[in-house]
mmCIF file of N, CA and C in Angstrom:
data_model
loop_
_atom_site.group_PDB
_atom_site.id
_atom_site.type_symbol
_atom_site.label_atom_id
_atom_site.label_comp_id
_atom_site.label_asym_id
_atom_site.label_seq_id
_atom_site.Cartn_x
_atom_site.Cartn_y
_atom_site.Cartn_z
ATOM 1 N N MET A 1 0.860 -1.175 0.000
ATOM 2 C CA MET A 1 0.000 0.000 0.000
ATOM 3 C C MET A 1 0.898 1.227 0.000
ATOM 4 N N ILE A 2 0.512 2.229 -0.800
ATOM 5 C CA ILE A 2 1.234 3.497 -0.810
ATOM 6 C C ILE A 2 0.259 4.628 -0.504
ATOM 7 N N LYS A 3 0.826 5.727 -0.020
ATOM 8 C CA LYS A 3 0.041 6.921 0.281
ATOM 9 C C LYS A 3 0.631 8.078 -0.505
ATOM 10 N N VAL A 4 -0.210 8.757 -1.244
ATOM 11 C CA VAL A 4 0.185 9.972 -1.951
ATOM 12 C C VAL A 4 -0.319 11.137 -1.111
ATOM 13 N N SER A 5 0.609 11.922 -0.585
ATOM 14 C CA SER A 5 0.247 13.072 0.243
ATOM 15 C C SER A 5 0.427 14.341 -0.561
ATOM 16 N N VAL A 6 -0.609 15.145 -0.590
ATOM 17 C CA VAL A 6 -0.566 16.445 -1.255
ATOM 18 C C VAL A 6 -0.670 17.473 -0.141
ATOM 19 N N MET A 7 0.410 18.249 0.051
ATOM 20 C CA MET A 7 0.516 19.152 1.196
ATOM 21 C C MET A 7 0.505 20.603 0.716
ATOM 22 N N TYR A 8 -0.372 21.375 1.311
ATOM 23 C CA TYR A 8 -0.577 22.765 0.926
ATOM 24 C C TYR A 8 0.037 23.659 1.999
ATOM 25 N N PRO A 9 1.175 24.305 1.698
ATOM 26 C CA PRO A 9 1.912 25.044 2.724
ATOM 27 C C PRO A 9 1.198 26.310 3.192
ATOM 28 N N SER A 10 1.450 26.627 4.451
ATOM 29 C CA SER A 10 0.944 27.891 4.997
ATOM 30 C C SER A 10 2.004 28.962 4.767
ATOM 31 N N GLY A 11 1.725 30.144 5.238
ATOM 32 C CA GLY A 11 2.680 31.233 5.116
ATOM 33 C C GLY A 11 2.238 32.260 4.099
ATOM 34 N N GLY A 12 2.715 33.455 4.297
ATOM 35 C CA GLY A 12 2.367 34.540 3.378
ATOM 36 C C GLY A 12 0.880 34.771 3.324
ATOM 37 N N ASP A 13 0.381 34.947 2.127
ATOM 38 C CA ASP A 13 -1.054 35.203 1.957
ATOM 39 C C ASP A 13 -1.776 33.941 1.479
ATOM 40 N N GLY A 14 -1.294 32.784 1.919
ATOM 41 C CA GLY A 14 -1.883 31.512 1.508
ATOM 42 C C GLY A 14 -3.343 31.388 1.932
ATOM 43 N N LYS A 15 -4.162 30.956 0.994
ATOM 44 C CA LYS A 15 -5.600 30.753 1.241
ATOM 45 C C LYS A 15 -5.946 29.307 0.910
ATOM 46 N N PHE A 16 -6.925 28.780 1.661
ATOM 47 C CA PHE A 16 -7.376 27.417 1.424
ATOM 48 C C PHE A 16 -8.841 27.312 1.822
ATOM 49 N N ASP A 17 -9.679 26.885 0.892
ATOM 50 C CA ASP A 17 -11.122 26.729 1.135
ATOM 51 C C ASP A 17 -11.404 25.254 1.440
ATOM 52 N N MET A 18 -11.435 24.926 2.726
ATOM 53 C CA MET A 18 -11.625 23.546 3.150
ATOM 54 C C MET A 18 -12.988 23.007 2.741
ATOM 55 N N ASP A 19 -14.020 23.835 2.768
ATOM 56 C CA ASP A 19 -15.356 23.382 2.371
ATOM 57 C C ASP A 19 -15.362 22.939 0.904
ATOM 58 N N TYR A 20 -14.737 23.722 0.035
ATOM 59 C CA TYR A 20 -14.665 23.350 -1.375
ATOM 60 C C TYR A 20 -13.827 22.080 -1.540
ATOM 61 N N TYR A 21 -12.714 22.021 -0.834
ATOM 62 C CA TYR A 21 -11.807 20.877 -0.950
ATOM 63 C C TYR A 21 -12.501 19.575 -0.567
ATOM 64 N N THR A 22 -13.188 19.587 0.576
ATOM 65 C CA THR A 22 -13.838 18.359 1.045
ATOM 66 C C THR A 22 -15.163 18.084 0.341
ATOM 67 N N GLY A 23 -15.858 19.131 -0.080
ATOM 68 C CA GLY A 23 -17.176 18.954 -0.675
ATOM 69 C C GLY A 23 -17.195 18.817 -2.183
ATOM 70 N N THR A 24 -16.156 19.318 -2.864
ATOM 71 C CA THR A 24 -16.129 19.302 -4.331
ATOM 72 C C THR A 24 -14.866 18.643 -4.885
ATOM 73 N N HIS A 25 -13.699 19.121 -4.457
ATOM 74 C CA HIS A 25 -12.452 18.625 -5.060
ATOM 75 C C HIS A 25 -12.203 17.149 -4.767
ATOM 76 N N MET A 26 -12.239 16.765 -3.520
ATOM 77 C CA MET A 26 -11.945 15.363 -3.198
ATOM 78 C C MET A 26 -13.000 14.404 -3.760
ATOM 79 N N PRO A 27 -14.288 14.757 -3.756
ATOM 80 C CA PRO A 27 -15.242 13.878 -4.456
ATOM 81 C C PRO A 27 -14.934 13.759 -5.956
ATOM 82 N N LEU A 28 -14.471 14.843 -6.576
ATOM 83 C CA LEU A 28 -14.073 14.787 -7.981
ATOM 84 C C LEU A 28 -12.898 13.830 -8.159
ATOM 85 N N VAL A 29 -11.900 13.946 -7.297
ATOM 86 C CA VAL A 29 -10.736 13.064 -7.358
ATOM 87 C C VAL A 29 -11.175 11.607 -7.197
ATOM 88 N N ARG A 30 -12.029 11.360 -6.227
ATOM 89 C CA ARG A 30 -12.509 9.992 -5.980
ATOM 90 C C ARG A 30 -13.230 9.438 -7.212
ATOM 91 N N LYS A 31 -14.065 10.272 -7.835
ATOM 92 C CA LYS A 31 -14.812 9.840 -9.024
ATOM 93 C C LYS A 31 -13.871 9.552 -10.191
ATOM 94 N N LEU A 32 -12.922 10.451 -10.434
ATOM 95 C CA LEU A 32 -12.013 10.295 -11.572
ATOM 96 C C LEU A 32 -11.071 9.101 -11.409
ATOM 97 N N LEU A 33 -10.595 8.860 -10.194
ATOM 98 C CA LEU A 33 -9.604 7.806 -9.982
ATOM 99 C C LEU A 33 -10.240 6.437 -9.745
ATOM 100 N N GLY A 34 -11.509 6.412 -9.404
ATOM 101 C CA GLY A 34 -12.252 5.159 -9.334
ATOM 102 C C GLY A 34 -11.729 4.136 -8.340
ATOM 103 N N SER A 35 -11.955 2.864 -8.657
ATOM 104 C CA SER A 35 -11.663 1.777 -7.716
ATOM 105 C C SER A 35 -10.179 1.574 -7.397
ATOM 106 N N PRO A 36 -9.231 1.975 -8.240
ATOM 107 C CA PRO A 36 -7.824 1.854 -7.823
ATOM 108 C C PRO A 36 -7.492 2.727 -6.603
ATOM 109 N N LEU A 37 -8.268 3.795 -6.405
ATOM 110 C CA LEU A 37 -8.105 4.647 -5.226
ATOM 111 C C LEU A 37 -8.771 3.937 -4.058
ATOM 112 N N LYS A 38 -7.986 3.461 -3.109
ATOM 113 C CA LYS A 38 -8.501 2.623 -2.028
ATOM 114 C C LYS A 38 -9.105 3.418 -0.880
ATOM 115 N N ASN A 39 -8.569 4.594 -0.609
ATOM 116 C CA ASN A 39 -9.069 5.399 0.503
ATOM 117 C C ASN A 39 -8.552 6.821 0.343
ATOM 118 N N ILE A 40 -9.210 7.748 1.004
ATOM 119 C CA ILE A 40 -8.745 9.130 1.058
ATOM 120 C C ILE A 40 -8.817 9.610 2.503
ATOM 121 N N ALA A 41 -8.030 10.631 2.792
ATOM 122 C CA ALA A 41 -8.079 11.298 4.090
ATOM 123 C C ALA A 41 -7.712 12.756 3.868
ATOM 124 N N VAL A 42 -8.293 13.624 4.680
ATOM 125 C CA VAL A 42 -8.007 15.056 4.602
ATOM 126 C C VAL A 42 -7.697 15.545 6.008
ATOM 127 N N GLU A 43 -6.651 16.357 6.120
ATOM 128 C CA GLU A 43 -6.269 16.963 7.398
ATOM 129 C C GLU A 43 -6.212 18.474 7.228
ATOM 130 N N GLN A 44 -6.629 19.183 8.276
ATOM 131 C CA GLN A 44 -6.532 20.646 8.298
ATOM 132 C C GLN A 44 -5.518 21.031 9.359
ATOM 133 N N GLY A 45 -4.499 21.809 8.957
ATOM 134 C CA GLY A 45 -3.464 22.239 9.890
ATOM 135 C C GLY A 45 -4.029 23.169 10.950
ATOM 136 N N LEU A 46 -3.621 22.922 12.193
ATOM 137 C CA LEU A 46 -4.079 23.752 13.310
ATOM 138 C C LEU A 46 -2.959 24.573 13.928
ATOM 139 N N ALA A 47 -1.774 23.979 14.086
ATOM 140 C CA ALA A 47 -0.666 24.670 14.742
ATOM 141 C C ALA A 47 0.637 23.974 14.402
ATOM 142 N N GLY A 48 1.729 24.684 14.639
ATOM 143 C CA GLY A 48 3.053 24.109 14.478
ATOM 144 C C GLY A 48 3.517 23.466 15.769
ATOM 145 N N GLY A 49 4.781 23.070 15.815
ATOM 146 C CA GLY A 49 5.316 22.376 16.985
ATOM 147 C C GLY A 49 5.553 23.266 18.187
ATOM 148 N N THR A 50 5.706 24.552 17.960
ATOM 149 C CA THR A 50 5.909 25.504 19.042
ATOM 150 C C THR A 50 4.569 26.121 19.416
ATOM 151 N N PRO A 51 4.267 26.213 20.713
ATOM 152 C CA PRO A 51 2.983 26.816 21.103
ATOM 153 C C PRO A 51 2.777 28.188 20.456
ATOM 154 N N GLY A 52 1.613 28.350 19.859
ATOM 155 C CA GLY A 52 1.258 29.609 19.222
ATOM 156 C C GLY A 52 1.757 29.769 17.799
ATOM 157 N N SER A 53 2.509 28.800 17.302
ATOM 158 C CA SER A 53 3.025 28.932 15.938
ATOM 159 C C SER A 53 2.008 28.428 14.920
ATOM 160 N N ALA A 54 2.142 28.950 13.712
ATOM 161 C CA ALA A 54 1.240 28.558 12.622
ATOM 162 C C ALA A 54 1.576 27.143 12.157
ATOM 163 N N PRO A 55 0.601 26.456 11.588
ATOM 164 C CA PRO A 55 0.878 25.120 11.051
ATOM 165 C C PRO A 55 1.812 25.220 9.847
ATOM 166 N N THR A 56 2.588 24.186 9.620
ATOM 167 C CA THR A 56 3.454 24.128 8.446
ATOM 168 C C THR A 56 2.615 24.045 7.178
ATOM 169 N N TYR A 57 1.514 23.312 7.265
ATOM 170 C CA TYR A 57 0.623 23.130 6.122
ATOM 171 C C TYR A 57 -0.790 23.559 6.482
ATOM 172 N N LEU A 58 -1.436 24.290 5.563
ATOM 173 C CA LEU A 58 -2.833 24.657 5.743
ATOM 174 C C LEU A 58 -3.716 23.422 5.721
ATOM 175 N N ALA A 59 -3.364 22.490 4.845
ATOM 176 C CA ALA A 59 -4.135 21.259 4.696
ATOM 177 C C ALA A 59 -3.267 20.202 4.034
ATOM 178 N N MET A 60 -3.691 18.945 4.194
ATOM 179 C CA MET A 60 -3.052 17.822 3.521
ATOM 180 C C MET A 60 -4.146 16.875 3.054
ATOM 181 N N GLY A 61 -3.989 16.414 1.823
ATOM 182 C CA GLY A 61 -4.878 15.392 1.295
ATOM 183 C C GLY A 61 -4.069 14.128 1.059
ATOM 184 N N HIS A 62 -4.645 12.984 1.413
ATOM 185 C CA HIS A 62 -3.938 11.715 1.283
ATOM 186 C C HIS A 62 -4.765 10.762 0.428
ATOM 187 N N LEU A 63 -4.096 10.135 -0.530
ATOM 188 C CA LEU A 63 -4.720 9.171 -1.429
ATOM 189 C C LEU A 63 -3.992 7.847 -1.285
ATOM 190 N N TYR A 64 -4.730 6.760 -1.126
ATOM 191 C CA TYR A 64 -4.134 5.447 -0.913
ATOM 192 C C TYR A 64 -4.359 4.553 -2.129
ATOM 193 N N PHE A 65 -3.276 3.913 -2.571
ATOM 194 C CA PHE A 65 -3.298 3.008 -3.718
ATOM 195 C C PHE A 65 -2.523 1.743 -3.366
ATOM 196 N N ASP A 66 -2.709 0.698 -4.150
ATOM 197 C CA ASP A 66 -1.963 -0.542 -3.946
ATOM 198 C C ASP A 66 -0.487 -0.394 -4.294
ATOM 199 N N SER A 67 -0.172 0.470 -5.259
ATOM 200 C CA SER A 67 1.219 0.605 -5.699
ATOM 201 C C SER A 67 1.437 1.969 -6.354
ATOM 202 N N VAL A 68 2.698 2.334 -6.507
ATOM 203 C CA VAL A 68 3.056 3.568 -7.217
ATOM 204 C C VAL A 68 2.560 3.475 -8.657
ATOM 205 N N GLU A 69 2.734 2.321 -9.255
ATOM 206 C CA GLU A 69 2.308 2.131 -10.639
ATOM 207 C C GLU A 69 0.799 2.343 -10.787
ATOM 208 N N SER A 70 0.037 1.838 -9.835
ATOM 209 C CA SER A 70 -1.415 2.022 -9.865
ATOM 210 C C SER A 70 -1.770 3.510 -9.797
ATOM 211 N N PHE A 71 -1.102 4.235 -8.917
ATOM 212 C CA PHE A 71 -1.329 5.680 -8.813
ATOM 213 C C PHE A 71 -0.995 6.371 -10.128
ATOM 214 N N GLN A 72 0.169 6.092 -10.682
ATOM 215 C CA GLN A 72 0.608 6.771 -11.893
ATOM 216 C C GLN A 72 -0.300 6.464 -13.077
ATOM 217 N N THR A 73 -0.661 5.217 -13.240
ATOM 218 C CA THR A 73 -1.516 4.807 -14.355
ATOM 219 C C THR A 73 -2.914 5.399 -14.231
ATOM 220 N N THR A 74 -3.418 5.419 -13.021
ATOM 221 C CA THR A 74 -4.780 5.904 -12.778
ATOM 222 C C THR A 74 -4.870 7.420 -12.851
ATOM 223 N N SER A 75 -3.873 8.109 -12.330
ATOM 224 C CA SER A 75 -3.967 9.571 -12.237
ATOM 225 C C SER A 75 -3.545 10.295 -13.513
ATOM 226 N N ALA A 76 -2.639 9.734 -14.277
ATOM 227 C CA ALA A 76 -2.108 10.430 -15.458
ATOM 228 C C ALA A 76 -3.189 10.952 -16.407
ATOM 229 N N PRO A 77 -4.199 10.156 -16.764
ATOM 230 C CA PRO A 77 -5.204 10.662 -17.704
ATOM 231 C C PRO A 77 -6.058 11.804 -17.147
ATOM 232 N N HIS A 78 -6.032 11.983 -15.815
ATOM 233 C CA HIS A 78 -6.896 12.978 -15.173
ATOM 234 C C HIS A 78 -6.119 14.135 -14.543
ATOM 235 N N ALA A 79 -4.810 14.123 -14.682
ATOM 236 C CA ALA A 79 -3.974 15.112 -14.004
ATOM 237 C C ALA A 79 -4.357 16.545 -14.359
ATOM 238 N N GLN A 80 -4.602 16.813 -15.626
ATOM 239 C CA GLN A 80 -4.922 18.181 -16.036
ATOM 240 C C GLN A 80 -6.212 18.661 -15.378
ATOM 241 N N GLU A 81 -7.234 17.819 -15.332
ATOM 242 C CA GLU A 81 -8.501 18.213 -14.715
ATOM 243 C C GLU A 81 -8.346 18.410 -13.208
ATOM 244 N N ILE A 82 -7.620 17.513 -12.553
ATOM 245 C CA ILE A 82 -7.421 17.624 -11.105
ATOM 246 C C ILE A 82 -6.613 18.869 -10.772
ATOM 247 N N LEU A 83 -5.494 19.072 -11.459
ATOM 248 C CA LEU A 83 -4.660 20.246 -11.200
ATOM 249 C C LEU A 83 -5.364 21.538 -11.594
ATOM 250 N N GLY A 84 -6.196 21.485 -12.614
ATOM 251 C CA GLY A 84 -6.937 22.662 -13.042
ATOM 252 C C GLY A 84 -7.949 23.153 -12.027
ATOM 253 N N ASP A 85 -8.311 22.291 -11.086
ATOM 254 C CA ASP A 85 -9.276 22.664 -10.048
ATOM 255 C C ASP A 85 -8.619 23.385 -8.871
ATOM 256 N N LEU A 86 -7.297 23.320 -8.747
ATOM 257 C CA LEU A 86 -6.613 23.925 -7.605
ATOM 258 C C LEU A 86 -6.951 25.394 -7.373
ATOM 259 N N PRO A 87 -6.986 26.249 -8.401
ATOM 260 C CA PRO A 87 -7.301 27.662 -8.143
ATOM 261 C C PRO A 87 -8.687 27.883 -7.532
ATOM 262 N N ASN A 88 -9.546 26.885 -7.588
ATOM 263 C CA ASN A 88 -10.875 27.017 -6.989
ATOM 264 C C ASN A 88 -10.850 26.928 -5.469
ATOM 265 N N PHE A 89 -9.743 26.426 -4.890
ATOM 266 C CA PHE A 89 -9.710 26.311 -3.428
ATOM 267 C C PHE A 89 -8.416 26.779 -2.776
ATOM 268 N N THR A 90 -7.365 27.046 -3.559
ATOM 269 C CA THR A 90 -6.123 27.507 -2.929
ATOM 270 C C THR A 90 -5.314 28.374 -3.882
ATOM 271 N N ASN A 91 -4.468 29.212 -3.289
ATOM 272 C CA ASN A 91 -3.508 29.992 -4.071
ATOM 273 C C ASN A 91 -2.083 29.553 -3.739
ATOM 274 N N THR A 92 -1.951 28.417 -3.059
ATOM 275 C CA THR A 92 -0.634 27.899 -2.710
ATOM 276 C C THR A 92 -0.174 26.867 -3.739
ATOM 277 N N GLN A 93 1.107 26.583 -3.726
ATOM 278 C CA GLN A 93 1.693 25.559 -4.598
ATOM 279 C C GLN A 93 1.899 24.300 -3.761
ATOM 280 N N PRO A 94 1.120 23.252 -3.996
ATOM 281 C CA PRO A 94 1.243 22.059 -3.154
ATOM 282 C C PRO A 94 2.524 21.280 -3.424
ATOM 283 N N THR A 95 2.919 20.534 -2.410
ATOM 284 C CA THR A 95 4.035 19.604 -2.494
ATOM 285 C C THR A 95 3.467 18.197 -2.433
ATOM 286 N N LEU A 96 4.008 17.303 -3.250
ATOM 287 C CA LEU A 96 3.512 15.928 -3.302
ATOM 288 C C LEU A 96 4.589 14.979 -2.800
ATOM 289 N N GLN A 97 4.191 14.013 -1.998
ATOM 290 C CA GLN A 97 5.106 12.961 -1.552
ATOM 291 C C GLN A 97 4.402 11.613 -1.661
ATOM 292 N N ILE A 98 5.127 10.623 -2.139
ATOM 293 C CA ILE A 98 4.623 9.245 -2.193
ATOM 294 C C ILE A 98 5.386 8.447 -1.153
ATOM 295 N N SER A 99 4.641 7.766 -0.290
ATOM 296 C CA SER A 99 5.239 7.013 0.812
ATOM 297 C C SER A 99 4.722 5.583 0.827
ATOM 298 N N ALA A 100 5.543 4.680 1.328
ATOM 299 C CA ALA A 100 5.098 3.310 1.572
ATOM 300 C C ALA A 100 4.428 3.287 2.946
ATOM 301 N N VAL A 101 3.247 2.727 3.025
ATOM 302 C CA VAL A 101 2.538 2.612 4.311
ATOM 303 C C VAL A 101 3.060 1.367 5.003
ATOM 304 N N LYS A 102 3.599 1.548 6.188
ATOM 305 C CA LYS A 102 4.199 0.427 6.927
ATOM 306 C C LYS A 102 3.312 -0.089 8.055
ATOM 307 N N LEU A 103 2.439 0.722 8.588
ATOM 308 C CA LEU A 103 1.511 0.302 9.647
ATOM 309 C C LEU A 103 0.119 0.740 9.298
#
């Protein structure tokens, strides 16, 4: 199992519409990626490690697949549509990480 994490950094004038992300964007992603997408999770940043500090990320979206190949094959045909939706909920540049799920 692998996890694709899409992390939206905080800082500056970063904006993030969580209602749009959870109510429109992630359902779109789920529909486009279909059954190879095993699960999704969304996190909203609350704070950093130091009391009173801002979170490192405004939000994180996680997509679970059986393999990197499954993610790449499934997402490639839909990448333009998925990425084209970003301006509807954020003005930040997300960072993507693919990880092996160990537990």
